[in-house]
């Protein structure tokens, strides 16, 4: 991300030499607060409407950081904020121990020159009109805001490869690909299963496939049903899926996996697990577009692998999330895996992943034609072993009844981190979703 400080001051409040001095001090202060990975371009100083118009005509050099050094700059600031996709607004808090002595002097100078009422005026105007603007004032707010902006860029840069169709029993998810791009900026590419079959047949066995199978089986806690050949075939499917994603410039995928296993007798469970463990990639099963979009957003915000699971609620406020596609790198703590067959069909390869408990987690989902979201904190309390999908996580939650009433569909997503606040901000403020 690249930002450009745009400093605005009315000559009514500042002689030229004082403006230059305050602007230089504030620009230097801002540079010390911006995260190291964010570039800061040369600041722009604007003191009249003509200068503002020339700046807009020339185009900026990054996301504008709008800094009011005085009153009477509101029309100029608004014209810039409304002309760009997004902007940052500097909030000059005096007092409170945010700044060192020099920074505090600058903040008080801005306050004495009526900058704070100007900022308040602009903030209310922009927010009331739905203009994308974020408030920054210290290192933490810069880190939070720049992190969210980077996550938005990752979401909007996503291309989702849809292989096959949503499975017919996934009735709570949207099947409208156009809405994904309209609402979230995620573009979709649709392929038939036949293309995957052809890509799979083109992947030979060989040293790479054999080496993966040996390493994978050697690191497992146990291997129950599958044979080595099953693992090699499942890995070949991963190679084929990844090749298709690269061919179509996609970094996310969802697949009608039951249709696949019926025809090929190879499950996509291991392939999806490996893709979800890959930084920057997301993979969902059953052709569930809601799950795929939720996982894209969750990974963009947290940087962590996301697990999609079937929910099993209990009346004593416990929740199991179960599926056969869990990534192996879900948690920071120790994770073990057992190699199993696919639960429903008994075919090929799936995994039982176990995460050490207790462990904090966040459960979430986007739904209702990509217009709403739900999320809640949870605590992992165990890895049960019921007769259901291979990976099984049991959570303690606040209220089963409440979460059932607020649910948006079957598949629930989980990340093993406490990130409710970050997801809520992304859903509501940045993506415009209603949070239940």
Tab-separated table of C-alpha atoms in Angstrom:
chain	number	residue	atom	x	y	z
A	1	UNK	CA	0.000	0.000	0.000
A	2	UNK	CA	1.131	3.545	-0.746
A	3	UNK	CA	-0.248	6.678	0.906
A	4	UNK	CA	0.255	10.357	0.144
A	5	UNK	CA	-0.167	13.052	2.800
A	6	UNK	CA	-2.321	15.898	1.476
A	7	UNK	CA	-2.033	18.866	3.816
A	8	UNK	CA	-4.650	21.599	3.531
A	9	UNK	CA	-4.544	24.998	5.198
A	10	UNK	CA	-6.375	28.288	4.653
A	11	UNK	CA	-4.172	31.402	4.284
A	12	UNK	CA	-6.585	33.068	6.692
A	13	UNK	CA	-4.976	31.027	9.469
A	14	UNK	CA	-1.376	30.647	8.305
A	15	UNK	CA	1.288	32.844	6.806
A	16	UNK	CA	3.302	30.848	4.284
A	17	UNK	CA	6.349	30.312	6.500
A	18	UNK	CA	4.320	28.979	9.425
A	19	UNK	CA	2.356	26.657	7.137
A	20	UNK	CA	5.579	25.221	5.738
A	21	UNK	CA	7.011	24.718	9.229
A	22	UNK	CA	3.904	23.008	10.669
A	23	UNK	CA	3.419	20.915	7.520
A	24	UNK	CA	7.020	19.676	7.642
A	25	UNK	CA	6.793	18.768	11.337
A	26	UNK	CA	3.505	16.951	10.869
A	27	UNK	CA	4.719	15.097	7.764
A	28	UNK	CA	7.726	13.833	9.685
A	29	UNK	CA	5.531	12.767	12.591
A	30	UNK	CA	3.214	10.837	10.262
A	31	UNK	CA	6.148	8.971	8.720
A	32	UNK	CA	7.104	7.636	12.143
A	33	UNK	CA	3.597	6.238	12.675
A	34	UNK	CA	3.052	4.481	9.346
A	35	UNK	CA	3.780	0.701	9.273
A	36	UNK	CA	7.119	-0.196	7.744
A	37	UNK	CA	5.536	-2.078	4.846
A	38	UNK	CA	3.510	0.978	3.762
A	39	UNK	CA	5.148	3.441	1.377
A	40	UNK	CA	4.715	7.187	1.965
A	41	UNK	CA	5.041	9.409	-1.089
A	42	UNK	CA	5.977	13.084	-1.047
A	43	UNK	CA	3.388	15.245	0.705
A	44	UNK	CA	1.243	17.750	-1.174
A	45	UNK	CA	0.517	21.232	0.273
A	46	UNK	CA	-2.770	22.837	-0.848
A	47	UNK	CA	-3.938	26.303	0.156
A	48	UNK	CA	-6.707	27.224	-2.297
A	49	UNK	CA	-9.372	25.738	-4.549
A	50	UNK	CA	-7.250	26.101	-7.657
A	51	UNK	CA	-4.458	24.051	-6.114
A	52	UNK	CA	-6.965	21.386	-5.161
A	53	UNK	CA	-8.306	21.205	-8.700
A	54	UNK	CA	-4.819	20.952	-10.175
A	55	UNK	CA	-3.984	18.162	-7.725
A	56	UNK	CA	-7.095	16.210	-8.699
A	57	UNK	CA	-6.401	16.710	-12.405
A	58	UNK	CA	-2.832	15.458	-12.026
A	59	UNK	CA	-3.841	12.424	-9.972
A	60	UNK	CA	-2.327	11.525	-6.648
A	61	UNK	CA	0.541	9.253	-5.757
A	62	UNK	CA	-1.210	6.814	-3.453
A	63	UNK	CA	-4.190	6.699	-1.134
A	64	UNK	CA	-4.644	10.286	0.098
A	65	UNK	CA	-4.075	10.948	3.778
A	66	UNK	CA	-6.151	14.102	4.219
A	67	UNK	CA	-4.721	16.437	6.842
A	68	UNK	CA	-6.569	19.620	7.804
A	69	UNK	CA	-4.145	22.103	9.344
A	70	UNK	CA	-6.815	24.743	9.840
A	71	UNK	CA	-10.467	25.626	9.534
A	72	UNK	CA	-12.109	26.744	6.257
A	73	UNK	CA	-10.688	23.778	4.294
A	74	UNK	CA	-13.809	21.642	4.375
A	75	UNK	CA	-14.867	22.105	0.704
A	76	UNK	CA	-11.352	21.258	-0.507
A	77	UNK	CA	-11.051	18.177	1.669
A	78	UNK	CA	-14.487	16.898	0.666
A	79	UNK	CA	-13.795	17.344	-3.045
A	80	UNK	CA	-10.690	15.150	-2.785
A	81	UNK	CA	-12.295	12.467	-0.603
A	82	UNK	CA	-15.287	12.153	-2.924
A	83	UNK	CA	-13.093	11.909	-6.021
A	84	UNK	CA	-11.066	8.855	-4.930
A	85	UNK	CA	-12.002	5.236	-4.130
A	86	UNK	CA	-10.859	5.590	-0.512
A	87	UNK	CA	-8.966	7.974	1.709
A	88	UNK	CA	-7.565	8.351	5.215
A	89	UNK	CA	-8.392	11.280	7.485
A	90	UNK	CA	-5.881	12.537	10.044
A	91	UNK	CA	-7.495	13.229	13.416
A	92	UNK	CA	-5.364	15.709	15.401
A	93	UNK	CA	-6.033	14.651	18.988
A	94	UNK	CA	-4.370	17.057	21.429
A	95	UNK	CA	-3.452	15.689	24.843
A	96	UNK	CA	-3.860	12.110	25.942
A	97	UNK	CA	-0.184	11.254	25.679
A	98	UNK	CA	-0.326	10.154	22.027
A	99	UNK	CA	2.646	12.241	20.952
A	100	UNK	CA	6.026	13.386	22.169
A	101	UNK	CA	6.547	17.025	23.091
A	102	UNK	CA	7.084	18.162	19.499
A	103	UNK	CA	4.070	16.232	18.266
A	104	UNK	CA	1.924	17.596	21.050
A	105	UNK	CA	2.919	21.135	20.079
A	106	UNK	CA	1.836	20.466	16.489
A	107	UNK	CA	-1.494	19.022	17.643
A	108	UNK	CA	-2.163	22.094	19.788
A	109	UNK	CA	-1.231	24.397	16.915
A	110	UNK	CA	-3.800	22.630	14.723
A	111	UNK	CA	-6.396	22.880	17.462
A	112	UNK	CA	-5.791	26.622	17.880
A	113	UNK	CA	-6.235	27.077	14.114
A	114	UNK	CA	-9.660	25.383	14.115
A	115	UNK	CA	-8.490	22.176	12.433
A	116	UNK	CA	-10.477	19.943	14.759
A	117	UNK	CA	-13.941	21.366	13.973
A	118	UNK	CA	-13.063	21.201	10.272
A	119	UNK	CA	-12.132	17.530	10.599
A	120	UNK	CA	-15.294	16.760	12.563
A	121	UNK	CA	-17.377	18.537	9.932
A	122	UNK	CA	-15.808	16.562	7.087
A	123	UNK	CA	-15.945	13.238	8.943
A	124	UNK	CA	-19.682	13.562	9.527
A	125	UNK	CA	-20.342	14.649	5.936
A	126	UNK	CA	-18.358	11.800	4.394
A	127	UNK	CA	-19.660	9.068	6.690
A	128	UNK	CA	-23.265	10.196	6.273
A	129	UNK	CA	-22.879	9.908	2.511
A	130	UNK	CA	-21.213	6.512	2.540
A	131	UNK	CA	-17.845	7.753	1.281
A	132	UNK	CA	-15.001	5.360	2.130
A	133	UNK	CA	-12.816	7.176	4.637
A	134	UNK	CA	-10.923	5.880	7.659
A	135	UNK	CA	-9.756	7.822	10.703
A	136	UNK	CA	-6.081	7.592	11.731
A	137	UNK	CA	-4.248	9.279	14.590
A	138	UNK	CA	-1.495	6.995	15.967
A	139	UNK	CA	0.607	3.959	15.114
A	140	UNK	CA	-2.093	1.475	16.135
A	141	UNK	CA	-4.788	3.146	14.039
A	142	UNK	CA	-2.442	3.297	11.043
A	143	UNK	CA	-1.601	-0.395	11.425
A	144	UNK	CA	-5.268	-1.344	11.764
A	145	UNK	CA	-6.419	0.795	8.844
A	146	UNK	CA	-3.583	-0.101	6.492
A	147	UNK	CA	-4.036	-3.783	7.364
A	148	UNK	CA	-7.736	-3.593	6.519
A	149	UNK	CA	-6.978	-1.772	3.259
A	150	UNK	CA	-4.486	-4.475	2.292
A	151	UNK	CA	-7.076	-7.150	3.105
A	152	UNK	CA	-9.651	-5.405	0.910
A	153	UNK	CA	-7.136	-5.315	-1.923
A	154	UNK	CA	-6.533	-9.048	-1.484
A	155	UNK	CA	-10.272	-9.756	-1.544
A	156	UNK	CA	-10.867	-7.676	-4.663
A	157	UNK	CA	-7.857	-9.218	-6.384
A	158	UNK	CA	-9.265	-12.738	-5.924
A	159	UNK	CA	-10.326	-14.873	-8.873
A	160	UNK	CA	-12.507	-17.819	-7.868
A	161	UNK	CA	-12.375	-20.958	-9.992
A	162	UNK	CA	-15.681	-22.853	-9.841
A	163	UNK	CA	-15.251	-26.464	-10.966
A	164	UNK	CA	-18.628	-28.089	-11.598
A	165	UNK	CA	-21.671	-26.744	-9.787
A	166	UNK	CA	-23.007	-26.277	-6.288
A	167	UNK	CA	-24.130	-29.676	-5.009
A	168	UNK	CA	-27.933	-29.905	-5.086
A	169	UNK	CA	-28.310	-30.360	-1.317
A	170	UNK	CA	-26.473	-27.117	-0.482
A	171	UNK	CA	-29.731	-25.155	-0.435
A	172	UNK	CA	-28.748	-22.291	1.900
A	173	UNK	CA	-25.962	-20.956	-0.336
A	174	UNK	CA	-26.201	-18.565	-3.274
A	175	UNK	CA	-25.634	-19.875	-6.789
A	176	UNK	CA	-25.434	-16.406	-8.363
A	177	UNK	CA	-21.822	-15.869	-9.412
A	178	UNK	CA	-22.537	-12.339	-10.640
A	179	UNK	CA	-23.449	-11.177	-7.159
A	180	UNK	CA	-20.006	-12.158	-5.900
A	181	UNK	CA	-18.356	-9.671	-8.219
A	182	UNK	CA	-21.053	-7.016	-7.830
A	183	UNK	CA	-20.915	-7.040	-4.026
A	184	UNK	CA	-17.322	-7.995	-3.262
A	185	UNK	CA	-15.310	-7.484	-6.434
A	186	UNK	CA	-14.343	-11.186	-6.596
A	187	UNK	CA	-14.290	-12.425	-10.174
A	188	UNK	CA	-15.377	-15.965	-11.080
A	189	UNK	CA	-14.231	-18.454	-13.717
A	190	UNK	CA	-16.447	-21.509	-14.323
A	191	UNK	CA	-15.175	-24.857	-15.621
A	192	UNK	CA	-16.770	-28.273	-16.046
A	193	UNK	CA	-15.464	-31.315	-14.201
A	194	UNK	CA	-14.277	-32.692	-17.546
A	195	UNK	CA	-11.432	-30.176	-17.604
A	196	UNK	CA	-10.294	-31.356	-14.200
A	197	UNK	CA	-10.486	-35.000	-15.279
A	198	UNK	CA	-8.263	-34.194	-18.273
A	199	UNK	CA	-5.796	-32.267	-16.109
A	200	UNK	CA	-5.691	-35.156	-13.620
A	201	UNK	CA	-4.957	-37.726	-16.322
A	202	UNK	CA	-2.121	-35.507	-17.545
A	203	UNK	CA	-0.359	-35.666	-14.161
A	204	UNK	CA	1.943	-38.685	-14.136
A	205	UNK	CA	3.187	-40.588	-11.168
A	206	UNK	CA	6.858	-40.192	-10.490
A	207	UNK	CA	9.439	-39.050	-7.943
A	208	UNK	CA	7.524	-35.966	-6.809
A	209	UNK	CA	4.326	-37.915	-6.205
A	210	UNK	CA	6.152	-40.761	-4.471
A	211	UNK	CA	8.154	-38.369	-2.303
A	212	UNK	CA	5.022	-36.564	-1.158
A	213	UNK	CA	3.257	-39.819	-0.260
A	214	UNK	CA	6.264	-41.057	1.721
A	215	UNK	CA	6.641	-37.795	3.642
A	216	UNK	CA	2.895	-37.397	4.229
A	217	UNK	CA	2.380	-40.933	5.508
A	218	UNK	CA	5.588	-40.815	7.530
A	219	UNK	CA	4.462	-37.697	9.444
A	220	UNK	CA	0.941	-38.985	10.148
A	221	UNK	CA	-0.081	-40.274	13.548
A	222	UNK	CA	-1.623	-43.277	11.756
A	223	UNK	CA	-3.050	-44.394	8.428
A	224	UNK	CA	-6.269	-46.379	8.774
A	225	UNK	CA	-8.049	-47.226	5.510
A	226	UNK	CA	-6.103	-45.739	2.552
A	227	UNK	CA	-3.246	-47.436	0.771
A	228	UNK	CA	-0.196	-45.580	-0.538
A	229	UNK	CA	-1.671	-45.549	-4.057
A	230	UNK	CA	-4.734	-43.693	-2.742
A	231	UNK	CA	-2.470	-40.980	-1.326
A	232	UNK	CA	-0.537	-40.698	-4.580
A	233	UNK	CA	-3.761	-40.351	-6.590
A	234	UNK	CA	-5.098	-37.712	-4.174
A	235	UNK	CA	-1.854	-35.764	-4.515
A	236	UNK	CA	-2.056	-35.979	-8.321
A	237	UNK	CA	-5.498	-34.389	-8.049
A	238	UNK	CA	-3.974	-31.560	-6.002
A	239	UNK	CA	-1.351	-30.995	-8.704
A	240	UNK	CA	-4.078	-30.966	-11.361
A	241	UNK	CA	-6.266	-28.506	-9.457
A	242	UNK	CA	-3.342	-26.196	-8.794
A	243	UNK	CA	-2.386	-26.318	-12.484
A	244	UNK	CA	-5.924	-25.335	-13.494
A	245	UNK	CA	-5.882	-22.474	-11.016
A	246	UNK	CA	-2.590	-21.221	-12.440
A	247	UNK	CA	-3.834	-21.615	-16.019
A	248	UNK	CA	-6.869	-19.450	-15.291
A	249	UNK	CA	-5.025	-17.015	-12.966
A	250	UNK	CA	-7.169	-18.010	-9.975
A	251	UNK	CA	-6.172	-18.098	-6.317
A	252	UNK	CA	-9.387	-19.616	-4.944
A	253	UNK	CA	-11.423	-22.648	-5.937
A	254	UNK	CA	-14.622	-24.457	-5.086
A	255	UNK	CA	-15.547	-27.837	-6.477
A	256	UNK	CA	-18.542	-30.160	-6.671
A	257	UNK	CA	-16.534	-32.809	-4.873
A	258	UNK	CA	-19.189	-35.527	-4.537
A	259	UNK	CA	-19.744	-35.507	-8.302
A	260	UNK	CA	-15.989	-35.813	-8.642
A	261	UNK	CA	-15.562	-38.822	-6.363
A	262	UNK	CA	-18.485	-40.675	-7.941
A	263	UNK	CA	-16.847	-40.478	-11.358
A	264	UNK	CA	-13.127	-40.503	-10.557
A	265	UNK	CA	-13.123	-42.422	-7.255
A	266	UNK	CA	-10.575	-39.901	-5.953
A	267	UNK	CA	-11.612	-37.375	-3.325
A	268	UNK	CA	-10.586	-33.724	-3.341
A	269	UNK	CA	-10.249	-33.641	0.481
A	270	UNK	CA	-6.446	-33.778	0.536
A	271	UNK	CA	-6.141	-31.367	-2.395
A	272	UNK	CA	-8.358	-28.782	-0.698
A	273	UNK	CA	-6.427	-29.191	2.550
A	274	UNK	CA	-3.110	-28.584	0.808
A	275	UNK	CA	-4.461	-25.566	-1.065
A	276	UNK	CA	-5.822	-24.017	2.129
A	277	UNK	CA	-2.433	-24.499	3.771
A	278	UNK	CA	-0.847	-22.524	0.908
A	279	UNK	CA	-0.475	-18.776	1.636
A	280	UNK	CA	-2.816	-16.697	-0.515
A	281	UNK	CA	-4.951	-19.645	-1.632
A	282	UNK	CA	-8.449	-20.748	-0.596
A	283	UNK	CA	-10.373	-23.927	-1.428
A	284	UNK	CA	-13.969	-24.901	-0.604
A	285	UNK	CA	-15.893	-28.098	-1.202
A	286	UNK	CA	-19.418	-29.028	-2.353
A	287	UNK	CA	-19.396	-26.093	-4.785
A	288	UNK	CA	-20.520	-23.864	-1.897
A	289	UNK	CA	-20.071	-20.270	-3.069
A	290	UNK	CA	-21.033	-18.791	0.325
A	291	UNK	CA	-18.326	-20.872	1.984
A	292	UNK	CA	-15.749	-19.982	-0.649
A	293	UNK	CA	-16.419	-16.247	-0.289
A	294	UNK	CA	-16.397	-16.494	3.519
A	295	UNK	CA	-13.069	-18.307	3.440
A	296	UNK	CA	-11.595	-15.754	1.019
A	297	UNK	CA	-12.533	-12.893	3.336
A	298	UNK	CA	-11.449	-14.764	6.478
A	299	UNK	CA	-8.005	-15.588	5.113
A	300	UNK	CA	-7.536	-12.087	3.668
A	301	UNK	CA	-8.239	-10.542	7.073
A	302	UNK	CA	-6.380	-12.975	9.328
A	303	UNK	CA	-3.747	-14.534	7.077
A	304	UNK	CA	-4.709	-17.902	8.595
A	305	UNK	CA	-6.113	-21.047	6.984
A	306	UNK	CA	-9.893	-21.339	7.301
A	307	UNK	CA	-11.804	-24.571	7.911
A	308	UNK	CA	-15.356	-25.043	6.649
A	309	UNK	CA	-17.412	-27.529	8.607
A	310	UNK	CA	-20.862	-28.962	9.079
A	311	UNK	CA	-22.370	-27.692	12.347
A	312	UNK	CA	-23.729	-29.961	15.078
A	313	UNK	CA	-25.273	-27.859	17.864
A	314	UNK	CA	-25.949	-29.143	21.377
A	315	UNK	CA	-28.499	-27.669	23.815
A	316	UNK	CA	-25.799	-27.141	26.465
A	317	UNK	CA	-24.048	-24.505	24.293
A	318	UNK	CA	-21.550	-26.742	22.603
A	319	UNK	CA	-20.926	-26.849	18.856
A	320	UNK	CA	-19.137	-29.434	16.744
A	321	UNK	CA	-17.763	-28.475	13.327
A	322	UNK	CA	-16.979	-31.526	11.226
A	323	UNK	CA	-15.704	-32.148	7.694
A	324	UNK	CA	-13.069	-34.115	5.775
A	325	UNK	CA	-11.107	-31.211	4.233
A	326	UNK	CA	-9.325	-29.548	7.177
A	327	UNK	CA	-5.953	-27.877	6.598
A	328	UNK	CA	-3.075	-29.225	8.666
A	329	UNK	CA	-1.749	-25.789	9.666
A	330	UNK	CA	-4.886	-24.476	11.337
A	331	UNK	CA	-3.456	-23.527	14.707
A	332	UNK	CA	-0.266	-22.091	16.109
A	333	UNK	CA	-0.094	-24.951	18.613
A	334	UNK	CA	0.556	-28.633	17.917
A	335	UNK	CA	-1.565	-30.278	15.231
A	336	UNK	CA	-1.671	-33.993	14.492
A	337	UNK	CA	-3.363	-35.842	11.653
A	338	UNK	CA	-4.561	-39.333	10.898
A	339	UNK	CA	-4.995	-40.506	7.304
A	340	UNK	CA	-8.525	-41.772	6.739
A	341	UNK	CA	-10.904	-42.514	3.893
A	342	UNK	CA	-13.736	-40.165	2.952
A	343	UNK	CA	-16.527	-40.557	5.517
A	344	UNK	CA	-19.593	-40.651	3.262
A	345	UNK	CA	-18.203	-42.813	0.431
A	346	UNK	CA	-15.365	-44.778	2.064
A	347	UNK	CA	-13.230	-43.841	-0.940
A	348	UNK	CA	-9.750	-42.414	-1.374
A	349	UNK	CA	-8.178	-40.092	1.241
A	350	UNK	CA	-9.392	-37.681	3.900
A	351	UNK	CA	-7.819	-36.451	7.123
A	352	UNK	CA	-8.611	-36.352	10.789
A	353	UNK	CA	-6.948	-33.217	12.144
A	354	UNK	CA	-6.613	-32.696	15.896
A	355	UNK	CA	-5.803	-29.355	17.508
A	356	UNK	CA	-4.682	-29.046	21.117
A	357	UNK	CA	-7.283	-27.520	23.431
A	358	UNK	CA	-8.178	-25.170	24.978
A	359	UNK	CA	-7.751	-22.789	22.073
A	360	UNK	CA	-9.524	-19.564	21.095
A	361	UNK	CA	-11.361	-19.479	17.781
A	362	UNK	CA	-13.768	-17.367	15.724
A	363	UNK	CA	-16.686	-18.878	13.825
A	364	UNK	CA	-18.251	-16.923	10.970
A	365	UNK	CA	-20.098	-16.996	7.648
A	366	UNK	CA	-21.234	-14.699	4.832
A	367	UNK	CA	-24.649	-15.427	3.315
A	368	UNK	CA	-28.051	-14.196	2.111
A	369	UNK	CA	-26.792	-13.435	-1.403
A	370	UNK	CA	-23.545	-12.017	0.021
A	371	UNK	CA	-25.381	-9.239	1.863
A	372	UNK	CA	-25.088	-10.414	5.498
A	373	UNK	CA	-22.602	-11.995	7.848
A	374	UNK	CA	-22.538	-13.613	11.249
A	375	UNK	CA	-19.650	-14.308	13.620
A	376	UNK	CA	-19.018	-15.228	17.223
A	377	UNK	CA	-16.142	-16.218	19.500
A	378	UNK	CA	-15.671	-19.821	20.566
A	379	UNK	CA	-13.273	-21.937	22.585
A	380	UNK	CA	-12.055	-25.292	21.339
A	381	UNK	CA	-12.623	-27.822	24.101
A	382	UNK	CA	-11.857	-31.089	22.338
A	383	UNK	CA	-11.577	-33.292	19.263
A	384	UNK	CA	-14.442	-35.806	19.555
A	385	UNK	CA	-14.532	-39.040	17.590
A	386	UNK	CA	-18.128	-39.511	16.519
A	387	UNK	CA	-19.410	-41.465	13.506
A	388	UNK	CA	-19.325	-38.486	11.160
A	389	UNK	CA	-16.866	-36.539	9.000
A	390	UNK	CA	-13.252	-37.258	9.853
A	391	UNK	CA	-12.114	-33.940	11.369
A	392	UNK	CA	-14.219	-33.009	14.394
A	393	UNK	CA	-13.748	-29.892	16.518
A	394	UNK	CA	-15.891	-29.293	19.608
A	395	UNK	CA	-16.361	-25.717	20.821
A	396	UNK	CA	-17.898	-24.050	23.819
A	397	UNK	CA	-20.026	-21.100	22.663
A	398	UNK	CA	-22.175	-18.451	24.314
A	399	UNK	CA	-25.609	-19.741	23.256
A	400	UNK	CA	-26.629	-22.483	20.862
A	401	UNK	CA	-30.131	-21.077	20.586
A	402	UNK	CA	-28.873	-17.591	19.738
A	403	UNK	CA	-26.367	-18.810	17.163
A	404	UNK	CA	-28.902	-21.089	15.476
A	405	UNK	CA	-31.351	-18.180	15.239
A	406	UNK	CA	-28.668	-15.936	13.716
A	407	UNK	CA	-27.244	-18.510	11.325
A	408	UNK	CA	-27.021	-17.888	7.588
A	409	UNK	CA	-26.666	-21.456	6.398
A	410	UNK	CA	-25.190	-24.868	6.957
A	411	UNK	CA	-21.436	-24.631	6.513
A	412	UNK	CA	-19.688	-22.625	9.233
A	413	UNK	CA	-16.149	-21.261	8.880
A	414	UNK	CA	-13.601	-21.236	11.707
A	415	UNK	CA	-10.186	-19.661	12.225
A	416	UNK	CA	-8.163	-20.506	15.298
A	417	UNK	CA	-7.695	-16.936	16.529
A	418	UNK	CA	-9.734	-14.346	18.392
A	419	UNK	CA	-10.552	-12.011	15.493
A	420	UNK	CA	-14.212	-11.080	15.986
A	421	UNK	CA	-13.448	-7.353	16.021
A	422	UNK	CA	-11.356	-7.487	12.840
A	423	UNK	CA	-13.961	-9.503	10.957
A	424	UNK	CA	-16.810	-7.314	12.180
A	425	UNK	CA	-15.017	-4.180	10.987
A	426	UNK	CA	-14.346	-5.790	7.614
A	427	UNK	CA	-17.925	-6.998	7.185
A	428	UNK	CA	-19.672	-3.812	8.273
A	429	UNK	CA	-17.391	-0.897	7.500
A	430	UNK	CA	-15.472	-2.107	4.489
A	431	UNK	CA	-17.729	-4.595	2.687
A	432	UNK	CA	-21.066	-3.056	3.645
A	433	UNK	CA	-22.555	-6.299	5.006
A	434	UNK	CA	-25.200	-6.386	7.694
A	435	UNK	CA	-23.914	-8.367	10.665
A	436	UNK	CA	-26.540	-10.454	12.473
